[in-house]
PDB file of C-alpha atoms in Angstrom:
ATOM      1  CA  MET A   1      26.147 -30.433-130.868  1.00 49.00           C
ATOM      2  CA  GLU A   2      28.628 -32.945-132.337  1.00 51.00           C
ATOM      3  CA  THR A   3      30.123 -30.274-134.579  1.00 83.00           C
ATOM      4  CA  ILE A   4      30.797 -27.760-131.841  1.00 87.00           C
ATOM      5  CA  GLN A   5      32.033 -30.552-129.551  1.00 90.00           C
ATOM      6  CA  HIS A   6      34.519 -31.596-132.208  1.00 91.00           C
ATOM      7  CA  LYS A   7      35.719 -28.013-132.568  1.00 92.00           C
ATOM      8  CA  LEU A   8      35.950 -27.697-128.815  1.00 94.00           C
ATOM      9  CA  TYR A   9      38.126 -30.814-128.740  1.00 94.00           C
ATOM     10  CA  LEU A  10      40.381 -29.329-131.453  1.00 95.00           C
ATOM     11  CA  TYR A  11      40.559 -26.020-129.604  1.00 95.00           C
ATOM     12  CA  LYS A  12      41.759 -27.681-126.414  1.00 96.00           C
ATOM     13  CA  GLU A  13      44.184 -29.956-128.244  1.00 96.00           C
ATOM     14  CA  ILE A  14      45.771 -27.127-130.243  1.00 97.00           C
ATOM     15  CA  TYR A  15      45.895 -24.905-127.172  1.00 96.00           C
ATOM     16  CA  LEU A  16      47.859 -27.500-125.185  1.00 96.00           C
ATOM     17  CA  SER A  17      50.278 -27.973-128.081  1.00 96.00           C
ATOM     18  CA  LEU A  18      50.857 -24.230-128.411  1.00 96.00           C
ATOM     19  CA  LYS A  19      51.091 -23.724-124.666  1.00 94.00           C
ATOM     20  CA  GLU A  20      53.912 -26.234-124.408  1.00 93.00           C
ATOM     21  CA  GLU A  21      55.820 -24.477-127.197  1.00 93.00           C
ATOM     22  CA  LEU A  22      55.063 -20.811-126.441  1.00 92.00           C
ATOM     23  CA  LYS A  23      54.776 -20.716-122.649  1.00 83.00           C
ATOM     24  CA  TRP A  24      58.001 -18.692-122.348  1.00 85.00           C
ATOM     25  CA  LYS A  25      57.327 -16.536-125.421  1.00 87.00           C
ATOM     26  CA  ALA A  26      53.710 -15.422-125.020  1.00 81.00           C
ATOM     27  CA  ALA A  27      53.302 -13.236-121.941  1.00 73.00           C
ATOM     28  CA  ASP A  28      49.580 -13.950-121.622  1.00 80.00           C
ATOM     29  CA  GLN A  29      47.694 -17.228-121.958  1.00 86.00           C
ATOM     30  CA  ARG A  30      44.956 -15.505-123.943  1.00 86.00           C
ATOM     31  CA  VAL A  31      47.343 -15.026-126.864  1.00 87.00           C
ATOM     32  CA  ILE A  32      47.669 -18.809-127.092  1.00 91.00           C
ATOM     33  CA  MET A  33      43.911 -19.262-126.661  1.00 91.00           C
ATOM     34  CA  MET A  34      43.203 -16.862-129.508  1.00 87.00           C
ATOM     35  CA  ALA A  35      45.603 -18.638-131.854  1.00 90.00           C
ATOM     36  CA  ALA A  36      44.089 -22.006-130.955  1.00 93.00           C
ATOM     37  CA  SER A  37      40.541 -20.758-131.483  1.00 90.00           C
ATOM     38  CA  LEU A  38      41.370 -19.430-134.958  1.00 88.00           C
ATOM     39  CA  TYR A  39      42.674 -22.847-136.022  1.00 91.00           C
ATOM     40  CA  ALA A  40      39.690 -24.642-134.500  1.00 91.00           C
ATOM     41  CA  VAL A  41      37.258 -22.235-136.188  1.00 85.00           C
ATOM     42  CA  SER A  42      38.927 -22.480-139.603  1.00 83.00           C
ATOM     43  CA  GLY A  43      38.941 -26.257-139.783  1.00 79.00           C
ATOM     44  CA  LYS A  44      42.446 -26.174-141.265  1.00 86.00           C
ATOM     45  CA  PRO A  45      44.691 -28.906-139.838  1.00 91.00           C
ATOM     46  CA  PHE A  46      47.194 -27.547-137.348  1.00 95.00           C
ATOM     47  CA  HIS A  47      50.859 -28.382-137.993  1.00 96.00           C
ATOM     48  CA  LEU A  48      53.111 -26.999-135.266  1.00 97.00           C
ATOM     49  CA  PRO A  49      56.449 -26.931-137.207  1.00 97.00           C
ATOM     50  CA  SER A  50      54.831 -25.064-140.128  1.00 97.00           C
ATOM     51  CA  TYR A  51      53.205 -22.579-137.769  1.00 97.00           C
ATOM     52  CA  LEU A  52      56.467 -21.897-135.927  1.00 97.00           C
ATOM     53  CA  ASN A  53      58.254 -21.468-139.253  1.00 97.00           C
ATOM     54  CA  ILE A  54      55.809 -18.687-140.200  1.00 98.00           C
ATOM     55  CA  CYS A  55      56.284 -17.008-136.798  1.00 97.00           C
ATOM     56  CA  ASP A  56      60.074 -17.108-137.139  1.00 97.00           C
ATOM     57  CA  TYR A  57      59.921 -15.763-140.693  1.00 97.00           C
ATOM     58  CA  MET A  58      57.764 -12.827-139.596  1.00 97.00           C
ATOM     59  CA  LYS A  59      60.138 -11.973-136.766  1.00 96.00           C
ATOM     60  CA  GLN A  60      63.223 -12.264-138.942  1.00 96.00           C
ATOM     61  CA  TYR A  61      61.908 -10.122-141.796  1.00 95.00           C
ATOM     62  CA  SER A  62      60.293  -7.347-139.739  1.00 94.00           C
ATOM     63  CA  GLY A  63      61.818  -4.064-138.674  1.00 92.00           C
ATOM     64  CA  LEU A  64      63.232  -3.443-135.231  1.00 90.00           C
ATOM     65  CA  PHE A  65      60.088  -1.702-133.958  1.00 89.00           C
ATOM     66  CA  SER A  66      57.585  -3.929-135.753  1.00 93.00           C
ATOM     67  CA  PRO A  67      54.772  -5.443-133.640  1.00 90.00           C
ATOM     68  CA  PHE A  68      55.847  -8.789-135.092  1.00 93.00           C
ATOM     69  CA  LYS A  69      58.966  -8.736-132.959  1.00 92.00           C
ATOM     70  CA  SER A  70      56.606  -9.407-130.047  1.00 88.00           C
ATOM     71  CA  TYR A  71      53.630 -11.703-129.355  1.00 85.00           C
ATOM     72  CA  HIS A  72      51.538 -10.092-132.132  1.00 87.00           C
ATOM     73  CA  ARG A  73      53.183 -12.425-134.622  1.00 92.00           C
ATOM     74  CA  PHE A  74      51.645 -15.464-132.931  1.00 92.00           C
ATOM     75  CA  ILE A  75      48.126 -14.318-133.834  1.00 87.00           C
ATOM     76  CA  THR A  76      48.895 -12.805-137.226  1.00 90.00           C
ATOM     77  CA  ALA A  77      50.815 -15.924-138.287  1.00 94.00           C
ATOM     78  CA  THR A  78      47.685 -17.921-137.456  1.00 91.00           C
ATOM     79  CA  MET A  79      45.528 -15.624-139.582  1.00 88.00           C
ATOM     80  CA  LEU A  80      47.899 -15.954-142.538  1.00 93.00           C
ATOM     81  CA  ASP A  81      48.174 -19.728-142.163  1.00 94.00           C
ATOM     82  CA  VAL A  82      44.444 -20.472-141.932  1.00 90.00           C
ATOM     83  CA  ARG A  83      43.502 -18.138-144.787  1.00 87.00           C
ATOM     84  CA  TYR A  84      46.177 -18.659-147.409  1.00 91.00           C
ATOM     85  CA  GLU A  85      48.053 -21.448-149.184  1.00 93.00           C
ATOM     86  CA  ASP A  86      51.262 -19.389-149.212  1.00 96.00           C
ATOM     87  CA  PRO A  87      51.379 -17.430-145.935  1.00 96.00           C
ATOM     88  CA  PHE A  88      54.905 -16.191-146.626  1.00 97.00           C
ATOM     89  CA  ALA A  89      53.906 -14.453-149.857  1.00 96.00           C
ATOM     90  CA  LYS A  90      50.789 -13.077-148.153  1.00 95.00           C
ATOM     91  CA  PHE A  91      52.952 -11.705-145.333  1.00 97.00           C
ATOM     92  CA  GLU A  92      54.831  -9.653-147.915  1.00 96.00           C
ATOM     93  CA  GLU A  93      51.546  -8.551-149.492  1.00 95.00           C
ATOM     94  CA  MET A  94      50.174  -7.591-146.078  1.00 95.00           C
ATOM     95  CA  ASN A  95      53.212  -5.375-145.485  1.00 96.00           C
ATOM     96  CA  HIS A  96      52.623  -3.683-148.848  1.00 96.00           C
ATOM     97  CA  VAL A  97      48.930  -3.078-148.150  1.00 96.00           C
ATOM     98  CA  HIS A  98      49.820  -1.818-144.652  1.00 97.00           C
ATOM     99  CA  ASP A  99      52.034   0.815-146.286  1.00 97.00           C
ATOM    100  CA  LEU A 100      49.234   1.791-148.693  1.00 97.00           C
ATOM    101  CA  LEU A 101      46.881   2.272-145.733  1.00 97.00           C
ATOM    102  CA  ALA A 102      49.507   4.356-143.945  1.00 97.00           C
ATOM    103  CA  GLU A 103      49.884   6.479-147.100  1.00 97.00           C
ATOM    104  CA  ALA A 104      46.106   6.974-147.101  1.00 97.00           C
ATOM    105  CA  GLY A 105      46.207   8.287-143.521  1.00 97.00           C
ATOM    106  CA  PHE A 106      46.100   5.359-141.081  1.00 97.00           C
ATOM    107  CA  ARG A 107      48.729   5.240-138.366  1.00 95.00           C
ATOM    108  CA  LYS A 108      51.208   2.400-138.683  1.00 93.00           C
ATOM    109  CA  GLY A 109      50.735  -0.441-136.205  1.00 89.00           C
ATOM    110  CA  ILE A 110      49.052  -3.765-135.491  1.00 86.00           C
ATOM    111  CA  PHE A 111      45.517  -2.548-136.258  1.00 87.00           C
ATOM    112  CA  THR A 112      46.635  -1.286-139.650  1.00 92.00           C
ATOM    113  CA  TYR A 113      48.103  -4.725-140.351  1.00 91.00           C
ATOM    114  CA  ILE A 114      44.768  -6.322-139.427  1.00 87.00           C
ATOM    115  CA  ALA A 115      43.032  -3.744-141.631  1.00 89.00           C
ATOM    116  CA  ALA A 116      45.363  -4.826-144.434  1.00 92.00           C
ATOM    117  CA  LEU A 117      44.220  -8.422-143.949  1.00 87.00           C
ATOM    118  CA  ALA A 118      40.613  -7.225-144.039  1.00 84.00           C
ATOM    119  CA  ILE A 119      41.056  -5.474-147.383  1.00 88.00           C
ATOM    120  CA  MET A 120      43.004  -8.420-148.777  1.00 88.00           C
ATOM    121  CA  GLY A 121      40.127 -10.693-147.796  1.00 79.00           C
ATOM    122  CA  THR A 122      37.608  -8.653-149.780  1.00 75.00           C
ATOM    123  CA  ALA A 123      39.829  -7.898-152.780  1.00 70.00           C
ATOM    124  CA  ALA A 124      39.680 -11.448-154.210  1.00 65.00           C
ATOM    125  CA  ASP A 125      42.272 -11.641-157.004  1.00 67.00           C
ATOM    126  CA  SER A 126      42.498  -7.878-157.526  1.00 76.00           C
ATOM    127  CA  PRO A 127      45.462  -6.006-156.042  1.00 84.00           C
ATOM    128  CA  VAL A 128      44.561  -3.504-153.340  1.00 89.00           C
ATOM    129  CA  SER A 129      44.765   0.045-154.679  1.00 90.00           C
ATOM    130  CA  LEU A 130      45.524   3.326-152.975  1.00 93.00           C
ATOM    131  CA  GLU A 131      42.013   4.398-153.982  1.00 93.00           C
ATOM    132  CA  LYS A 132      40.484   1.587-151.940  1.00 91.00           C
ATOM    133  CA  ALA A 133      42.789   2.332-149.017  1.00 95.00           C
ATOM    134  CA  SER A 134      41.695   5.971-149.206  1.00 96.00           C
ATOM    135  CA  LYS A 135      38.018   4.991-149.102  1.00 94.00           C
ATOM    136  CA  ALA A 136      38.717   2.945-145.962  1.00 94.00           C
ATOM    137  CA  TYR A 137      40.326   5.978-144.364  1.00 96.00           C
ATOM    138  CA  SER A 138      37.378   8.176-145.392  1.00 95.00           C
ATOM    139  CA  ILE A 139      35.020   5.765-143.633  1.00 93.00           C
ATOM    140  CA  TYR A 140      37.203   5.817-140.535  1.00 95.00           C
ATOM    141  CA  SER A 141      37.352   9.628-140.605  1.00 95.00           C
ATOM    142  CA  ARG A 142      33.555   9.873-140.777  1.00 93.00           C
ATOM    143  CA  MET A 143      33.308   7.443-137.847  1.00 91.00           C
ATOM    144  CA  LYS A 144      35.653   9.727-135.953  1.00 93.00           C
ATOM    145  CA  GLU A 145      33.509  12.756-136.743  1.00 92.00           C
ATOM    146  CA  LYS A 146      30.427  10.996-135.364  1.00 90.00           C
ATOM    147  CA  HIS A 147      32.080   9.631-132.212  1.00 90.00           C
ATOM    148  CA  PHE A 148      35.372  11.406-131.649  1.00 89.00           C
ATOM    149  CA  PHE A 149      36.135   9.967-128.223  1.00 85.00           C
ATOM    150  CA  LEU A 150      34.972   6.436-129.029  1.00 86.00           C
ATOM    151  CA  THR A 151      36.670   5.890-132.375  1.00 88.00           C
ATOM    152  CA  SER A 152      40.238   4.625-132.225  1.00 87.00           C
ATOM    153  CA  ALA A 153      42.724   2.441-134.076  1.00 87.00           C
ATOM    154  CA  SER A 154      40.694  -0.617-133.042  1.00 83.00           C
ATOM    155  CA  ASP A 155      38.088   0.533-135.598  1.00 86.00           C
ATOM    156  CA  TYR A 156      40.571   0.362-138.499  1.00 89.00           C
ATOM    157  CA  PRO A 157      39.782  -3.255-139.505  1.00 85.00           C
ATOM    158  CA  LEU A 158      36.024  -2.731-139.796  1.00 83.00           C
ATOM    159  CA  ALA A 159      36.497   0.543-141.674  1.00 89.00           C
ATOM    160  CA  ALA A 160      38.719  -1.368-144.090  1.00 88.00           C
ATOM    161  CA  LEU A 161      36.180  -4.175-144.379  1.00 82.00           C
ATOM    162  CA  LEU A 162      33.365  -1.738-145.142  1.00 84.00           C
ATOM    163  CA  SER A 163      35.425  -0.112-147.892  1.00 86.00           C
ATOM    164  CA  HIS A 164      34.481  -2.848-150.372  1.00 80.00           C
ATOM    165  CA  LYS A 165      30.807  -1.896-150.168  1.00 80.00           C
ATOM    166  CA  GLU A 166      29.470  -0.036-153.194  1.00 79.00           C
ATOM    167  CA  GLU A 167      27.593   2.465-151.061  1.00 82.00           C
ATOM    168  CA  ALA A 168      28.894   5.993-150.601  1.00 87.00           C
ATOM    169  CA  VAL A 169      30.828   6.693-147.422  1.00 89.00           C
ATOM    170  CA  ASN A 170      28.067   8.861-145.947  1.00 89.00           C
ATOM    171  CA  GLU A 171      25.438   6.159-146.500  1.00 88.00           C
ATOM    172  CA  LEU A 172      27.587   3.523-144.798  1.00 87.00           C
ATOM    173  CA  VAL A 173      28.267   5.699-141.780  1.00 89.00           C
ATOM    174  CA  GLU A 174      24.630   6.750-141.452  1.00 91.00           C
ATOM    175  CA  ARG A 175      23.570   3.087-141.396  1.00 89.00           C
ATOM    176  CA  MET A 176      26.025   2.452-138.570  1.00 90.00           C
ATOM    177  CA  GLU A 177      24.755   5.500-136.719  1.00 93.00           C
ATOM    178  CA  THR A 178      21.144   4.355-137.054  1.00 94.00           C
ATOM    179  CA  TYR A 179      22.020   0.972-135.561  1.00 94.00           C
ATOM    180  CA  TYR A 180      23.936   2.689-132.748  1.00 95.00           C
ATOM    181  CA  ASP A 181      21.028   4.951-131.793  1.00 95.00           C
ATOM    182  CA  GLU A 182      18.347   2.275-132.073  1.00 95.00           C
ATOM    183  CA  LEU A 183      20.335  -0.292-130.087  1.00 95.00           C
ATOM    184  CA  ASN A 184      20.808   2.310-127.371  1.00 96.00           C
ATOM    185  CA  ARG A 185      17.036   2.840-127.283  1.00 95.00           C
ATOM    186  CA  GLN A 186      16.659  -0.931-126.914  1.00 93.00           C
ATOM    187  CA  GLY A 187      18.788  -0.909-123.754  1.00 93.00           C
ATOM    188  CA  PHE A 188      22.340  -1.318-125.011  1.00 95.00           C
ATOM    189  CA  LYS A 189      24.743   1.085-123.298  1.00 95.00           C
ATOM    190  CA  LYS A 190      26.599   3.719-125.275  1.00 93.00           C
ATOM    191  CA  GLY A 191      30.330   3.328-125.728  1.00 91.00           C
ATOM    192  CA  ASN A 192      33.001   1.822-127.932  1.00 87.00           C
ATOM    193  CA  ASP A 193      31.557  -1.692-127.609  1.00 89.00           C
ATOM    194  CA  LEU A 194      28.175  -0.514-128.872  1.00 93.00           C
ATOM    195  CA  GLN A 195      29.894   1.268-131.745  1.00 91.00           C
ATOM    196  CA  PHE A 196      31.689  -1.968-132.629  1.00 87.00           C
ATOM    197  CA  LEU A 197      28.365  -3.821-132.499  1.00 90.00           C
ATOM    198  CA  SER A 198      26.741  -1.266-134.817  1.00 92.00           C
ATOM    199  CA  HIS A 199      29.646  -1.682-137.267  1.00 85.00           C
ATOM    200  CA  ILE A 200      29.266  -5.462-137.219  1.00 85.00           C
ATOM    201  CA  LEU A 201      25.548  -5.285-138.008  1.00 87.00           C
ATOM    202  CA  SER A 202      26.233  -2.788-140.808  1.00 86.00           C
ATOM    203  CA  LEU A 203      28.217  -5.432-142.676  1.00 79.00           C
ATOM    204  CA  ASP A 204      24.981  -7.230-143.528  1.00 79.00           C
ATOM    205  CA  GLU A 205      23.159  -4.946-145.933  1.00 74.00           C
ATOM    206  CA  LYS A 206      20.961  -7.760-147.253  1.00 75.00           C
ATOM    207  CA  SER A 207      18.996  -8.444-144.043  1.00 78.00           C
ATOM    208  CA  ASN A 208      16.062  -6.259-143.129  1.00 85.00           C
ATOM    209  CA  PHE A 209      17.145  -3.576-140.635  1.00 88.00           C
ATOM    210  CA  HIS A 210      14.372  -4.270-138.134  1.00 90.00           C
ATOM    211  CA  SER A 211      14.794  -8.032-138.461  1.00 89.00           C
ATOM    212  CA  LEU A 212      18.503  -7.865-137.698  1.00 89.00           C
ATOM    213  CA  LEU A 213      17.900  -5.447-134.840  1.00 92.00           C
ATOM    214  CA  SER A 214      15.274  -7.809-133.416  1.00 92.00           C
ATOM    215  CA  ARG A 215      17.674 -10.781-133.657  1.00 91.00           C
ATOM    216  CA  CYS A 216      20.259  -8.772-131.773  1.00 93.00           C
ATOM    217  CA  THR A 217      18.015  -7.804-128.870  1.00 94.00           C
ATOM    218  CA  GLN A 218      16.491 -11.301-128.762  1.00 94.00           C
ATOM    219  CA  SER A 219      19.940 -12.916-128.560  1.00 93.00           C
ATOM    220  CA  ALA A 220      20.845 -10.674-125.622  1.00 94.00           C
ATOM    221  CA  ARG A 221      17.596 -11.526-123.803  1.00 94.00           C
ATOM    222  CA  GLU A 222      17.963 -15.263-124.370  1.00 94.00           C
ATOM    223  CA  LEU A 223      21.566 -15.240-123.150  1.00 94.00           C
ATOM    224  CA  GLU A 224      20.418 -13.508-119.973  1.00 94.00           C
ATOM    225  CA  GLN A 225      17.736 -16.169-119.528  1.00 94.00           C
ATOM    226  CA  LEU A 226      20.474 -18.794-119.838  1.00 93.00           C
ATOM    227  CA  GLY A 227      22.297 -17.217-116.923  1.00 91.00           C
ATOM    228  CA  PHE A 228      24.731 -14.835-118.617  1.00 91.00           C
ATOM    229  CA  THR A 229      25.231 -11.337-117.260  1.00 89.00           C
ATOM    230  CA  ILE A 230      25.493  -9.270-120.431  1.00 90.00           C
ATOM    231  CA  LYS A 231      28.222  -6.647-120.208  1.00 90.00           C
ATOM    232  CA  LYS A 232      29.354  -4.112-122.788  1.00 91.00           C
ATOM    233  CA  LYS A 233      32.408  -6.226-123.576  1.00 87.00           C
ATOM    234  CA  HIS A 234      30.025  -8.964-124.801  1.00 90.00           C
ATOM    235  CA  TYR A 235      28.353  -6.781-127.459  1.00 92.00           C
ATOM    236  CA  PRO A 236      30.645  -7.921-130.321  1.00 88.00           C
ATOM    237  CA  GLU A 237      29.748 -11.568-129.625  1.00 90.00           C
ATOM    238  CA  ILE A 238      26.054 -10.674-129.665  1.00 92.00           C
ATOM    239  CA  GLY A 239      26.614  -9.059-133.058  1.00 89.00           C
ATOM    240  CA  LEU A 240      28.264 -12.193-134.417  1.00 87.00           C
ATOM    241  CA  LEU A 241      25.467 -14.388-133.089  1.00 89.00           C
ATOM    242  CA  SER A 242      22.915 -12.078-134.713  1.00 87.00           C
ATOM    243  CA  LEU A 243      24.658 -12.143-138.105  1.00 83.00           C
ATOM    244  CA  ALA A 244      24.814 -15.919-137.927  1.00 82.00           C
ATOM    245  CA  GLY A 245      21.113 -16.115-137.057  1.00 81.00           C
ATOM    246  CA  GLU A 246      21.753 -18.426-134.114  1.00 81.00           C
ATOM    247  CA  SER A 247      18.580 -20.113-132.833  1.00 85.00           C
ATOM    248  CA  SER A 248      17.478 -20.633-129.231  1.00 89.00           C
ATOM    249  CA  ARG A 249      18.868 -24.172-129.450  1.00 88.00           C
ATOM    250  CA  ASP A 250      22.208 -22.832-130.738  1.00 89.00           C
ATOM    251  CA  LEU A 251      22.391 -20.400-127.821  1.00 92.00           C
ATOM    252  CA  ALA A 252      21.648 -23.202-125.362  1.00 93.00           C
ATOM    253  CA  ILE A 253      24.491 -25.250-126.867  1.00 91.00           C
ATOM    254  CA  LEU A 254      26.715 -22.174-126.642  1.00 93.00           C
ATOM    255  CA  ALA A 255      25.909 -21.917-122.918  1.00 94.00           C
ATOM    256  CA  GLU A 256      26.828 -25.574-122.426  1.00 94.00           C
ATOM    257  CA  THR A 257      30.137 -25.009-124.224  1.00 94.00           C
ATOM    258  CA  VAL A 258      30.965 -22.020-122.007  1.00 95.00           C
ATOM    259  CA  ASP A 259      30.187 -24.102-118.930  1.00 95.00           C
ATOM    260  CA  GLN A 260      32.519 -26.843-120.131  1.00 96.00           C
ATOM    261  CA  LEU A 261      35.367 -24.367-120.588  1.00 96.00           C
ATOM    262  CA  ASN A 262      34.686 -22.676-117.257  1.00 95.00           C
ATOM    263  CA  SER A 263      34.927 -26.027-115.466  1.00 96.00           C
ATOM    264  CA  ASP A 264      38.158 -27.059-117.223  1.00 95.00           C
ATOM    265  CA  ARG A 265      41.249 -26.461-115.058  1.00 93.00           C
ATOM    266  CA  GLU A 266      43.170 -25.051-118.052  1.00 93.00           C
ATOM    267  CA  PHE A 267      40.534 -22.424-118.845  1.00 95.00           C
ATOM    268  CA  LYS A 268      38.561 -21.729-115.670  1.00 92.00           C
ATOM    269  CA  TRP A 269      40.385 -18.457-114.886  1.00 92.00           C
ATOM    270  CA  TYR A 270      39.509 -16.956-118.280  1.00 91.00           C
ATOM    271  CA  LYS A 271      35.730 -16.718-118.260  1.00 91.00           C
ATOM    272  CA  ASN A 272      35.499 -13.702-120.567  1.00 88.00           C
ATOM    273  CA  MET A 273      37.789 -15.371-123.089  1.00 89.00           C
ATOM    274  CA  ASN A 274      35.794 -18.600-122.762  1.00 93.00           C
ATOM    275  CA  PHE A 275      32.606 -16.812-123.806  1.00 92.00           C
ATOM    276  CA  THR A 276      34.398 -15.303-126.811  1.00 89.00           C
ATOM    277  CA  ALA A 277      35.991 -18.610-127.854  1.00 90.00           C
ATOM    278  CA  ALA A 278      32.708 -20.503-127.499  1.00 92.00           C
ATOM    279  CA  THR A 279      30.931 -17.870-129.602  1.00 90.00           C
ATOM    280  CA  HIS A 280      33.559 -18.158-132.323  1.00 86.00           C
ATOM    281  CA  LEU A 281      33.250 -21.943-132.335  1.00 88.00           C
ATOM    282  CA  SER A 282      29.467 -21.675-132.572  1.00 87.00           C
ATOM    283  CA  VAL A 283      29.383 -19.009-135.289  1.00 84.00           C
ATOM    284  CA  SER A 284      31.975 -20.821-137.398  1.00 79.00           C
ATOM    285  CA  GLY A 285      29.375 -23.495-138.102  1.00 71.00           C
ATOM    286  CA  CYS A 286      27.293 -20.869-139.873  1.00 66.00           C
ATOM    287  CA  ILE A 287      30.055 -19.297-141.947  1.00 61.00           C
ATOM    288  CA  GLN A 288      31.170 -22.711-143.195  1.00 57.00           C
ATOM    289  CA  GLN A 289      27.723 -23.638-144.498  1.00 55.00           C
ATOM    290  CA  ALA A 290      27.387 -23.953-148.266  1.00 37.00           C
ATOM    291  CA  SER A 291      24.666 -21.303-148.249  1.00 44.00           C
ATOM    292  CA  VAL A 292      27.080 -18.548-147.238  1.00 43.00           C
ATOM    293  CA  LEU A 293      30.369 -19.818-148.663  1.00 37.00           C
ATOM    294  CA  GLY A 294      31.651 -17.471-151.328  1.00 43.00           C
ATOM    295  CA  THR A 295      29.344 -14.656-150.241  1.00 49.00           C
ATOM    296  CA  GLY A 296      30.254 -11.270-148.840  1.00 53.00           C
ATOM    297  CA  LEU A 297      28.749 -12.256-145.504  1.00 57.00           C
ATOM    298  CA  TYR A 298      31.151 -15.203-145.205  1.00 58.00           C
ATOM    299  CA  THR A 299      34.170 -12.941-145.693  1.00 60.00           C
ATOM    300  CA  SER A 300      32.726 -10.271-143.423  1.00 62.00           C
ATOM    301  CA  MET A 301      32.158 -12.637-140.525  1.00 67.00           C
ATOM    302  CA  GLU A 302      35.622 -14.129-140.947  1.00 65.00           C
ATOM    303  CA  ILE A 303      37.215 -10.690-140.721  1.00 63.00           C
ATOM    304  CA  VAL A 304      35.018  -9.657-137.787  1.00 69.00           C
ATOM    305  CA  LEU A 305      36.430 -12.642-135.901  1.00 69.00           C
ATOM    306  CA  GLN A 306      39.922 -11.420-136.734  1.00 63.00           C
ATOM    307  CA  ALA A 307      39.154  -7.797-135.909  1.00 63.00           C
ATOM    308  CA  GLN A 308      37.811  -8.863-132.540  1.00 68.00           C
ATOM    309  CA  GLN A 309      40.971 -10.861-131.932  1.00 64.00           C
ATOM    310  CA  ALA A 310      43.018  -7.719-132.685  1.00 58.00           C
ATOM    311  CA  ILE A 311      41.023  -5.673-130.193  1.00 64.00           C
ATOM    312  CA  MET A 312      41.544  -8.347-127.556  1.00 64.00           C
ATOM    313  CA  ILE A 313      45.279  -8.279-128.291  1.00 58.00           C
ATOM    314  CA  ALA A 314      45.270  -4.569-127.516  1.00 53.00           C
ATOM    315  CA  ALA A 315      43.496  -5.279-124.231  1.00 55.00           C
ATOM    316  CA  ILE A 316      46.131  -7.890-123.418  1.00 57.00           C
ATOM    317  CA  ALA A 317      48.888  -5.395-124.175  1.00 51.00           C
ATOM    318  CA  GLY A 318      47.405  -3.091-121.558  1.00 45.00           C
ATOM    319  CA  SER A 319      47.354  -5.784-118.907  1.00 46.00           C
ATOM    320  CA  VAL A 320      50.170  -8.065-119.955  1.00 41.00           C
ATOM    321  CA  SER A 321      51.388  -8.492-116.398  1.00 31.00           C
ATOM    322  CA  SER A 322      48.025  -9.952-115.370  1.00 35.00           C
ATOM    323  CA  SER A 323      47.722 -13.725-115.268  1.00 35.00           C
ATOM    324  CA  SER A 324      44.003 -13.789-116.081  1.00 34.00           C
ATOM    325  CA  ASP A 325      41.184 -11.715-117.475  1.00 35.00           C
ATOM    326  CA  GLY A 326      39.252 -11.619-114.244  1.00 38.00           C
ATOM    327  CA  GLY A 327      36.895 -14.569-114.194  1.00 39.00           C
ATOM    328  CA  GLY A 328      34.744 -12.847-111.636  1.00 39.00           C
ATOM    329  CA  GLU A 329      34.226  -9.687-113.665  1.00 39.00           C
TER     330      GLU A 329
END
């Protein structure tokens, strides 16, 4: 409990610092919340002048129609800062990888930039090749064949993340499809959120299929017992909790953390975001454990957090005039 409480303290502290600085630049409070949660999750010390310097650099050295001319840079700058020692050099590399992905078939845009970060995160010290970018696009194309109306640009990052797996494209996609169908039989509702959940679970090829599926359904049931109304938009969080192997005690602590955020005057209007932020704070304890550091699962869970942030950014873009995400939803 002390660990998540410390991260919660950092989250609130960083949020207030960013809010003071960005209140006239970020059109939606959730953008600031997402940036703050990424810093709190990473454990990297937050230094406001350095962060703003990265944001300004991205804006200055991006094209006229780049997403980094708008609020997207506030999240992407955070990702670059918490992951890399030299975020400026990695910004240039991200632009290069983005262009490789576009050459392979992806449409240019914010999700392709996040996909670039995903591939960079799995490439270690090796430069990203057009061949790897093409495999990512093949995975995305097969996803699209399976679920034409569900698959969209928001699936780019996970397709890119899956591209580092040694399995053939068809095997990867069939594993996702099996999770999708079985989760639906277990009571999860079909749709893009369930597809995202099936992609998240597919990242962990080491766990037994039935064991991971059981953890997923059990997490959903226990959250309901703790008073949560599980909606489709919560499926990605359930996937993260399942990958992390959160226990009943962990879920109870998660519920307490959500309650604390919901009762805080700064956060009480953002109940959906509070559940997401609390989940990220909880799961980060797992991915920072020595047992998973340096493993594929560590990198996968890190990128899933980022991919989910990108999807939420897209949702914000569609409702940027709204002052909250509907606490009563």
